[in-house]
Amino acid sequence: MAKHKLPLWAQLGAYGLLVSGGLLFAGPFLWLLGSSFKPEPEVGALTPWPVSFWTLESYRFVWERLPILRGLANSLLVAGSVTLLVLLTGAMAGYALARLRWRGREFLFNLALFTMTVPGILLLIPLYTLIVQLGWTDSPLGLIAPYAANAMAVLIFRQSFLSIPQELLDAARLDGCSEWRLLWTVVWPLSKPAFATVGILTFLSTWNEVLWPLMVVRDERWMTLPQLVTLFAVGGGAEAQMGPQLAAAVLLALPVVAAYAILQRHFVRSLAQTGLKG
């Protein structure tokens, strides 16, 4: 089929709309970034850049008041551990539901889907009671264990594993490949986009979690970076200055932006495949 090239005015119009849409979505973040370098009296201005001069005073204030590096290390420990556990448990459950035949498989899959409809807020109190009885408060275990598995990861892995040709798996079994080896050496390498998607979604949701850390961690040594920034902004640490609050928000967002920039290609590809094959 012959492709019809758009006239120049139509191309310019399309690019103009795309650029306008991009600026509209990126505008709040650009304002946040630029305002974090403004002098405090100018932070409230609508312009994303300072009128008089650029300054790092807000970042200096945050650096002196917040244990940024310790909070960053705690967040990386918690988010990284949860991501690895979700990848491991989700892949094993997804493989069992997609490629193994056993009684009760459909029931457990539907049960896992049902848990996605239950609001997480309803589980906070019983989960908190369990963590207290186990003695895992004020420790990384209390932050990691409740999020070590989730139904969304199982669903994404199951859909991805179903797209692998059955003939390939049968050939590997005929060559004497066990189910464990099949999962690690055949299925996993063919499902990199699914791993990237689950990894990014899990890392982002765990990194941004604030309510649960506020409930189970009171010792500042184990507080995550979002928890420290929240207490800094609403607990009086910022002394009602908007500039340091914006600077703390920028520091909080940087690791997430970096992770998304690295894995963006796999993330978009996996979402497209999952959406098409449902």
mmCIF file of C-alpha atoms in Angstrom:
data_model
loop_
_atom_site.group_PDB
_atom_site.id
_atom_site.type_symbol
_atom_site.label_atom_id
_atom_site.label_comp_id
_atom_site.label_asym_id
_atom_site.label_seq_id
_atom_site.Cartn_x
_atom_site.Cartn_y
_atom_site.Cartn_z
ATOM 1 C CA MET A 1 0.000 0.000 0.000
ATOM 2 C CA ALA A 2 1.377 3.362 -1.040
ATOM 3 C CA LYS A 3 2.105 5.786 1.784
ATOM 4 C CA HIS A 4 0.692 9.297 1.423
ATOM 5 C CA LYS A 5 3.077 11.911 2.769
ATOM 6 C CA LEU A 6 1.402 14.674 4.736
ATOM 7 C CA PRO A 7 1.823 18.249 3.466
ATOM 8 C CA LEU A 8 4.350 20.424 5.271
ATOM 9 C CA TRP A 9 1.724 22.462 7.137
ATOM 10 C CA ALA A 10 0.115 19.270 8.464
ATOM 11 C CA GLN A 11 3.472 17.909 9.647
ATOM 12 C CA LEU A 12 4.293 21.186 11.398
ATOM 13 C CA GLY A 13 0.867 21.177 13.033
ATOM 14 C CA ALA A 14 1.311 17.600 14.240
ATOM 15 C CA TYR A 15 4.748 18.357 15.676
ATOM 16 C CA GLY A 16 3.365 21.481 17.322
ATOM 17 C CA LEU A 17 0.610 19.481 19.027
ATOM 18 C CA LEU A 18 3.078 16.843 20.183
ATOM 19 C CA VAL A 19 5.471 19.439 21.608
ATOM 20 C CA SER A 20 2.588 21.269 23.318
ATOM 21 C CA GLY A 21 1.327 18.021 24.846
ATOM 22 C CA GLY A 22 4.828 17.126 26.030
ATOM 23 C CA LEU A 23 5.316 20.516 27.679
ATOM 24 C CA LEU A 24 1.868 20.263 29.279
ATOM 25 C CA PHE A 25 2.731 16.955 30.950
ATOM 26 C CA ALA A 26 6.341 17.898 31.758
ATOM 27 C CA GLY A 27 5.434 21.427 32.936
ATOM 28 C CA PRO A 28 4.840 20.625 36.635
ATOM 29 C CA PHE A 29 8.085 18.660 36.903
ATOM 30 C CA LEU A 30 10.064 21.407 35.105
ATOM 31 C CA TRP A 31 8.581 23.968 37.491
ATOM 32 C CA LEU A 32 9.475 21.754 40.453
ATOM 33 C CA LEU A 33 13.044 21.328 39.211
ATOM 34 C CA GLY A 34 13.580 25.000 38.384
ATOM 35 C CA SER A 35 11.951 26.290 41.553
ATOM 36 C CA SER A 36 14.261 24.156 43.692
ATOM 37 C CA PHE A 37 17.111 26.433 42.489
ATOM 38 C CA LYS A 38 15.281 29.718 43.230
ATOM 39 C CA PRO A 39 15.864 31.977 46.238
ATOM 40 C CA GLU A 40 13.121 31.369 48.802
ATOM 41 C CA PRO A 41 11.196 34.660 48.128
ATOM 42 C CA GLU A 42 10.837 33.700 44.430
ATOM 43 C CA VAL A 43 9.692 30.092 44.851
ATOM 44 C CA GLY A 44 6.008 30.984 44.571
ATOM 45 C CA ALA A 45 6.417 32.602 41.127
ATOM 46 C CA LEU A 46 4.919 30.750 38.152
ATOM 47 C CA THR A 47 8.074 30.952 36.054
ATOM 48 C CA PRO A 48 10.128 27.726 36.218
ATOM 49 C CA TRP A 49 13.382 29.679 36.404
ATOM 50 C CA PRO A 50 14.600 32.195 39.031
ATOM 51 C CA VAL A 51 14.232 35.904 38.283
ATOM 52 C CA SER A 52 17.355 37.121 40.116
ATOM 53 C CA PHE A 53 19.908 34.286 40.445
ATOM 54 C CA TRP A 54 20.293 30.499 40.717
ATOM 55 C CA THR A 55 21.130 29.088 44.129
ATOM 56 C CA LEU A 56 21.767 25.725 45.815
ATOM 57 C CA GLU A 57 20.628 27.035 49.199
ATOM 58 C CA SER A 58 17.544 24.755 49.299
ATOM 59 C CA TYR A 59 19.674 21.670 48.624
ATOM 60 C CA ARG A 60 22.183 22.740 51.300
ATOM 61 C CA PHE A 61 19.319 23.093 53.774
ATOM 62 C CA VAL A 62 18.020 19.604 52.932
ATOM 63 C CA TRP A 63 21.512 18.078 53.103
ATOM 64 C CA GLU A 64 22.094 19.496 56.587
ATOM 65 C CA ARG A 65 18.674 18.491 57.989
ATOM 66 C CA LEU A 66 18.045 15.106 56.376
ATOM 67 C CA PRO A 67 20.177 11.905 56.420
ATOM 68 C CA ILE A 68 19.827 11.677 52.653
ATOM 69 C CA LEU A 69 22.400 8.941 52.057
ATOM 70 C CA ARG A 70 21.079 6.681 54.807
ATOM 71 C CA GLY A 71 17.494 7.145 53.623
ATOM 72 C CA LEU A 72 18.617 6.442 50.051
ATOM 73 C CA ALA A 73 20.419 3.263 51.152
ATOM 74 C CA ASN A 74 17.355 2.073 53.110
ATOM 75 C CA SER A 75 15.056 2.768 50.145
ATOM 76 C CA LEU A 76 17.376 0.950 47.740
ATOM 77 C CA LEU A 77 17.580 -2.003 50.140
ATOM 78 C CA VAL A 78 13.810 -2.241 50.555
ATOM 79 C CA ALA A 79 12.804 -1.507 46.946
ATOM 80 C CA GLY A 80 15.575 -3.711 45.517
ATOM 81 C CA SER A 81 14.773 -6.651 47.812
ATOM 82 C CA VAL A 82 11.041 -6.427 47.149
ATOM 83 C CA THR A 83 11.642 -6.223 43.389
ATOM 84 C CA LEU A 84 13.882 -9.306 43.377
ATOM 85 C CA LEU A 85 11.414 -11.296 45.494
ATOM 86 C CA VAL A 86 8.441 -10.298 43.342
ATOM 87 C CA LEU A 87 10.336 -11.259 40.175
ATOM 88 C CA LEU A 88 11.200 -14.637 41.693
ATOM 89 C CA THR A 89 7.824 -15.537 43.198
ATOM 90 C CA GLY A 90 5.813 -14.014 40.337
ATOM 91 C CA ALA A 91 7.799 -15.884 37.665
ATOM 92 C CA MET A 92 7.489 -19.231 39.462
ATOM 93 C CA ALA A 93 3.757 -18.795 40.052
ATOM 94 C CA GLY A 94 3.200 -17.519 36.516
ATOM 95 C CA TYR A 95 5.029 -20.511 35.052
ATOM 96 C CA ALA A 96 3.040 -22.967 37.174
ATOM 97 C CA LEU A 97 -0.240 -21.344 36.106
ATOM 98 C CA ALA A 98 0.699 -21.052 32.437
ATOM 99 C CA ARG A 99 2.662 -24.193 31.604
ATOM 100 C CA LEU A 100 1.953 -26.894 34.202
ATOM 101 C CA ARG A 101 -1.196 -28.993 34.403
ATOM 102 C CA TRP A 102 -2.454 -29.597 37.933
ATOM 103 C CA ARG A 103 -5.755 -29.703 39.780
ATOM 104 C CA GLY A 104 -6.964 -26.392 41.160
ATOM 105 C CA ARG A 105 -4.876 -24.276 38.795
ATOM 106 C CA GLU A 106 -7.796 -22.219 37.466
ATOM 107 C CA PHE A 107 -9.243 -21.760 40.946
ATOM 108 C CA LEU A 108 -5.971 -20.372 42.325
ATOM 109 C CA PHE A 109 -5.529 -18.115 39.291
ATOM 110 C CA ASN A 110 -9.025 -16.684 39.745
ATOM 111 C CA LEU A 111 -8.337 -16.293 43.463
ATOM 112 C CA ALA A 112 -5.173 -14.338 42.662
ATOM 113 C CA LEU A 113 -7.157 -12.097 40.295
ATOM 114 C CA PHE A 114 -9.792 -11.578 42.997
ATOM 115 C CA THR A 115 -7.189 -10.313 45.456
ATOM 116 C CA MET A 116 -6.453 -7.477 43.007
ATOM 117 C CA THR A 117 -9.981 -6.138 43.571
ATOM 118 C CA VAL A 118 -9.555 -5.897 47.370
ATOM 119 C CA PRO A 119 -8.486 -2.372 48.430
ATOM 120 C CA GLY A 120 -5.113 -2.530 50.126
ATOM 121 C CA ILE A 121 -6.282 -0.176 52.880
ATOM 122 C CA LEU A 122 -8.540 -2.970 54.213
ATOM 123 C CA LEU A 123 -5.533 -5.183 54.893
ATOM 124 C CA LEU A 124 -3.443 -2.626 56.750
ATOM 125 C CA ILE A 125 -4.678 -3.369 60.286
ATOM 126 C CA PRO A 126 -4.479 -7.220 60.133
ATOM 127 C CA LEU A 127 -1.115 -6.949 58.379
ATOM 128 C CA TYR A 128 0.195 -4.526 60.969
ATOM 129 C CA THR A 129 -0.977 -6.832 63.779
ATOM 130 C CA LEU A 130 0.839 -9.757 62.169
ATOM 131 C CA ILE A 131 4.067 -7.782 61.740
ATOM 132 C CA VAL A 132 3.941 -6.645 65.393
ATOM 133 C CA GLN A 133 3.425 -10.200 66.631
ATOM 134 C CA LEU A 134 6.356 -11.398 64.535
ATOM 135 C CA GLY A 135 8.546 -8.672 66.024
ATOM 136 C CA TRP A 136 9.431 -7.211 62.625
ATOM 137 C CA THR A 137 8.668 -3.576 63.395
ATOM 138 C CA ASP A 138 11.571 -1.120 63.132
ATOM 139 C CA SER A 139 13.412 -3.509 60.823
ATOM 140 C CA PRO A 140 13.726 -4.051 57.041
ATOM 141 C CA LEU A 141 11.781 -7.324 57.379
ATOM 142 C CA GLY A 142 8.641 -5.405 58.270
ATOM 143 C CA LEU A 143 9.007 -3.337 55.087
ATOM 144 C CA ILE A 144 9.972 -6.153 52.714
ATOM 145 C CA ALA A 145 7.945 -9.233 53.723
ATOM 146 C CA PRO A 146 4.403 -7.866 53.107
ATOM 147 C CA TYR A 147 5.276 -6.981 49.492
ATOM 148 C CA ALA A 148 7.305 -10.080 48.530
ATOM 149 C CA ALA A 149 4.587 -11.289 46.118
ATOM 150 C CA ASN A 150 1.666 -9.737 44.253
ATOM 151 C CA ALA A 151 -1.047 -10.872 41.882
ATOM 152 C CA MET A 152 -0.284 -8.325 39.145
ATOM 153 C CA ALA A 153 3.201 -9.799 38.673
ATOM 154 C CA VAL A 154 1.727 -13.301 38.438
ATOM 155 C CA LEU A 155 -0.759 -12.134 35.798
ATOM 156 C CA ILE A 156 1.903 -10.404 33.665
ATOM 157 C CA PHE A 157 4.256 -13.390 33.813
ATOM 158 C CA ARG A 158 1.455 -15.848 33.026
ATOM 159 C CA GLN A 159 0.410 -13.892 29.940
ATOM 160 C CA SER A 160 4.020 -13.602 28.783
ATOM 161 C CA PHE A 161 4.779 -17.302 29.328
ATOM 162 C CA LEU A 162 1.652 -18.314 27.386
ATOM 163 C CA SER A 163 3.129 -16.667 24.278
ATOM 164 C CA ILE A 164 6.149 -19.046 24.247
ATOM 165 C CA PRO A 165 5.656 -21.841 21.654
ATOM 166 C CA GLN A 166 4.732 -25.153 23.259
ATOM 167 C CA GLU A 167 6.943 -26.991 20.730
ATOM 168 C CA LEU A 168 10.011 -25.255 22.186
ATOM 169 C CA LEU A 169 9.191 -26.413 25.719
ATOM 170 C CA ASP A 170 8.404 -29.949 24.566
ATOM 171 C CA ALA A 171 11.736 -30.153 22.732
ATOM 172 C CA ALA A 172 13.593 -29.047 25.862
ATOM 173 C CA ARG A 173 11.772 -31.671 27.951
ATOM 174 C CA LEU A 174 12.650 -34.383 25.432
ATOM 175 C CA ASP A 175 16.304 -33.372 25.836
ATOM 176 C CA GLY A 176 16.015 -34.109 29.557
ATOM 177 C CA CYS A 177 15.499 -30.538 30.778
ATOM 178 C CA SER A 178 13.786 -30.395 34.183
ATOM 179 C CA GLU A 179 11.021 -27.893 34.885
ATOM 180 C CA TRP A 180 13.331 -25.760 37.044
ATOM 181 C CA ARG A 181 16.024 -25.679 34.396
ATOM 182 C CA LEU A 182 13.386 -25.002 31.745
ATOM 183 C CA LEU A 183 12.213 -21.990 33.711
ATOM 184 C CA TRP A 184 15.686 -20.526 34.349
ATOM 185 C CA THR A 185 17.362 -21.234 30.997
ATOM 186 C CA VAL A 186 14.533 -21.160 28.410
ATOM 187 C CA VAL A 187 11.499 -19.268 29.688
ATOM 188 C CA TRP A 188 13.234 -16.432 31.527
ATOM 189 C CA PRO A 189 15.539 -15.348 28.659
ATOM 190 C CA LEU A 190 12.513 -15.212 26.322
ATOM 191 C CA SER A 191 10.517 -13.013 28.712
ATOM 192 C CA LYS A 192 12.816 -10.037 29.301
ATOM 193 C CA PRO A 193 10.121 -7.393 28.561
ATOM 194 C CA ALA A 194 7.822 -8.952 31.175
ATOM 195 C CA PHE A 195 10.646 -8.931 33.706
ATOM 196 C CA ALA A 196 11.388 -5.290 32.914
ATOM 197 C CA THR A 197 7.720 -4.324 33.312
ATOM 198 C CA VAL A 198 7.241 -6.157 36.604
ATOM 199 C CA GLY A 199 10.580 -4.857 37.864
ATOM 200 C CA ILE A 200 9.791 -1.213 37.062
ATOM 201 C CA LEU A 201 6.221 -1.328 38.406
ATOM 202 C CA THR A 202 7.312 -3.061 41.607
ATOM 203 C CA PHE A 203 10.306 -0.782 42.149
ATOM 204 C CA LEU A 204 8.224 2.369 41.605
ATOM 205 C CA SER A 205 5.348 1.305 43.857
ATOM 206 C CA THR A 206 7.715 0.170 46.628
ATOM 207 C CA TRP A 207 9.908 3.259 46.327
ATOM 208 C CA ASN A 208 6.920 5.623 46.582
ATOM 209 C CA GLU A 209 5.262 3.792 49.495
ATOM 210 C CA VAL A 210 4.907 6.076 52.507
ATOM 211 C CA LEU A 211 1.918 4.941 54.589
ATOM 212 C CA TRP A 212 3.224 1.471 55.454
ATOM 213 C CA PRO A 213 6.730 2.650 56.490
ATOM 214 C CA LEU A 214 5.103 5.315 58.672
ATOM 215 C CA MET A 215 3.149 2.563 60.441
ATOM 216 C CA VAL A 216 5.910 0.019 61.103
ATOM 217 C CA VAL A 217 9.113 2.090 61.360
ATOM 218 C CA ARG A 218 9.692 4.646 64.109
ATOM 219 C CA ASP A 219 13.462 4.277 64.347
ATOM 220 C CA GLU A 220 15.083 6.882 62.063
ATOM 221 C CA ARG A 221 17.938 4.481 61.257
ATOM 222 C CA TRP A 222 15.566 2.355 59.168
ATOM 223 C CA MET A 223 13.397 5.079 57.635
ATOM 224 C CA THR A 224 13.144 5.143 53.850
ATOM 225 C CA LEU A 225 13.778 8.274 51.808
ATOM 226 C CA PRO A 226 10.064 8.970 50.995
ATOM 227 C CA GLN A 227 9.286 8.575 54.693
ATOM 228 C CA LEU A 228 12.041 11.020 55.676
ATOM 229 C CA VAL A 229 10.948 13.519 53.023
ATOM 230 C CA THR A 230 7.311 13.291 54.151
ATOM 231 C CA LEU A 231 8.219 13.879 57.791
ATOM 232 C CA PHE A 232 10.548 16.673 56.674
ATOM 233 C CA ALA A 233 7.781 18.417 54.673
ATOM 234 C CA VAL A 234 4.803 17.995 57.013
ATOM 235 C CA GLY A 235 6.535 17.474 60.336
ATOM 236 C CA GLY A 236 8.158 20.891 60.600
ATOM 237 C CA GLY A 237 11.653 19.928 59.453
ATOM 238 C CA ALA A 238 11.454 22.314 56.507
ATOM 239 C CA GLU A 239 10.445 25.207 58.807
ATOM 240 C CA ALA A 240 7.579 26.071 56.411
ATOM 241 C CA GLN A 241 10.024 26.912 53.591
ATOM 242 C CA MET A 242 8.833 25.754 50.180
ATOM 243 C CA GLY A 243 12.262 25.704 48.513
ATOM 244 C CA PRO A 244 13.728 22.904 50.697
ATOM 245 C CA GLN A 245 10.522 20.901 50.293
ATOM 246 C CA LEU A 246 10.846 21.128 46.498
ATOM 247 C CA ALA A 247 14.543 20.242 46.641
ATOM 248 C CA ALA A 248 13.752 17.161 48.772
ATOM 249 C CA ALA A 249 11.071 16.131 46.257
ATOM 250 C CA VAL A 250 13.595 16.425 43.389
ATOM 251 C CA LEU A 251 16.123 14.253 45.241
ATOM 252 C CA LEU A 252 13.371 11.716 45.908
ATOM 253 C CA ALA A 253 12.366 11.541 42.225
ATOM 254 C CA LEU A 254 15.848 11.272 40.686
ATOM 255 C CA PRO A 255 16.422 7.501 41.287
ATOM 256 C CA VAL A 256 12.974 6.694 39.882
ATOM 257 C CA VAL A 257 13.565 8.791 36.764
ATOM 258 C CA ALA A 258 16.942 7.093 36.246
ATOM 259 C CA ALA A 259 15.445 3.596 36.583
ATOM 260 C CA TYR A 260 12.672 4.410 34.109
ATOM 261 C CA ALA A 261 15.111 5.952 31.609
ATOM 262 C CA ILE A 262 17.252 2.789 31.637
ATOM 263 C CA LEU A 263 14.373 0.306 31.237
ATOM 264 C CA GLN A 264 11.913 2.411 29.200
ATOM 265 C CA ARG A 265 12.330 0.446 25.952
ATOM 266 C CA HIS A 266 11.523 -2.921 27.565
ATOM 267 C CA PHE A 267 8.697 -1.383 29.563
ATOM 268 C CA VAL A 268 6.847 0.010 26.525
ATOM 269 C CA ARG A 269 7.398 -3.167 24.491
ATOM 270 C CA SER A 270 6.024 -5.407 27.243
ATOM 271 C CA LEU A 271 2.943 -3.257 27.802
ATOM 272 C CA ALA A 272 2.215 -3.333 24.069
ATOM 273 C CA GLN A 273 2.556 -7.133 23.907
ATOM 274 C CA THR A 274 0.418 -7.698 26.998
ATOM 275 C CA GLY A 275 -2.263 -5.368 25.712
ATOM 276 C CA LEU A 276 -2.453 -7.067 22.317
ATOM 277 C CA LYS A 277 -2.515 -10.642 23.567
ATOM 278 C CA GLY A 278 -4.620 -10.023 26.717
#
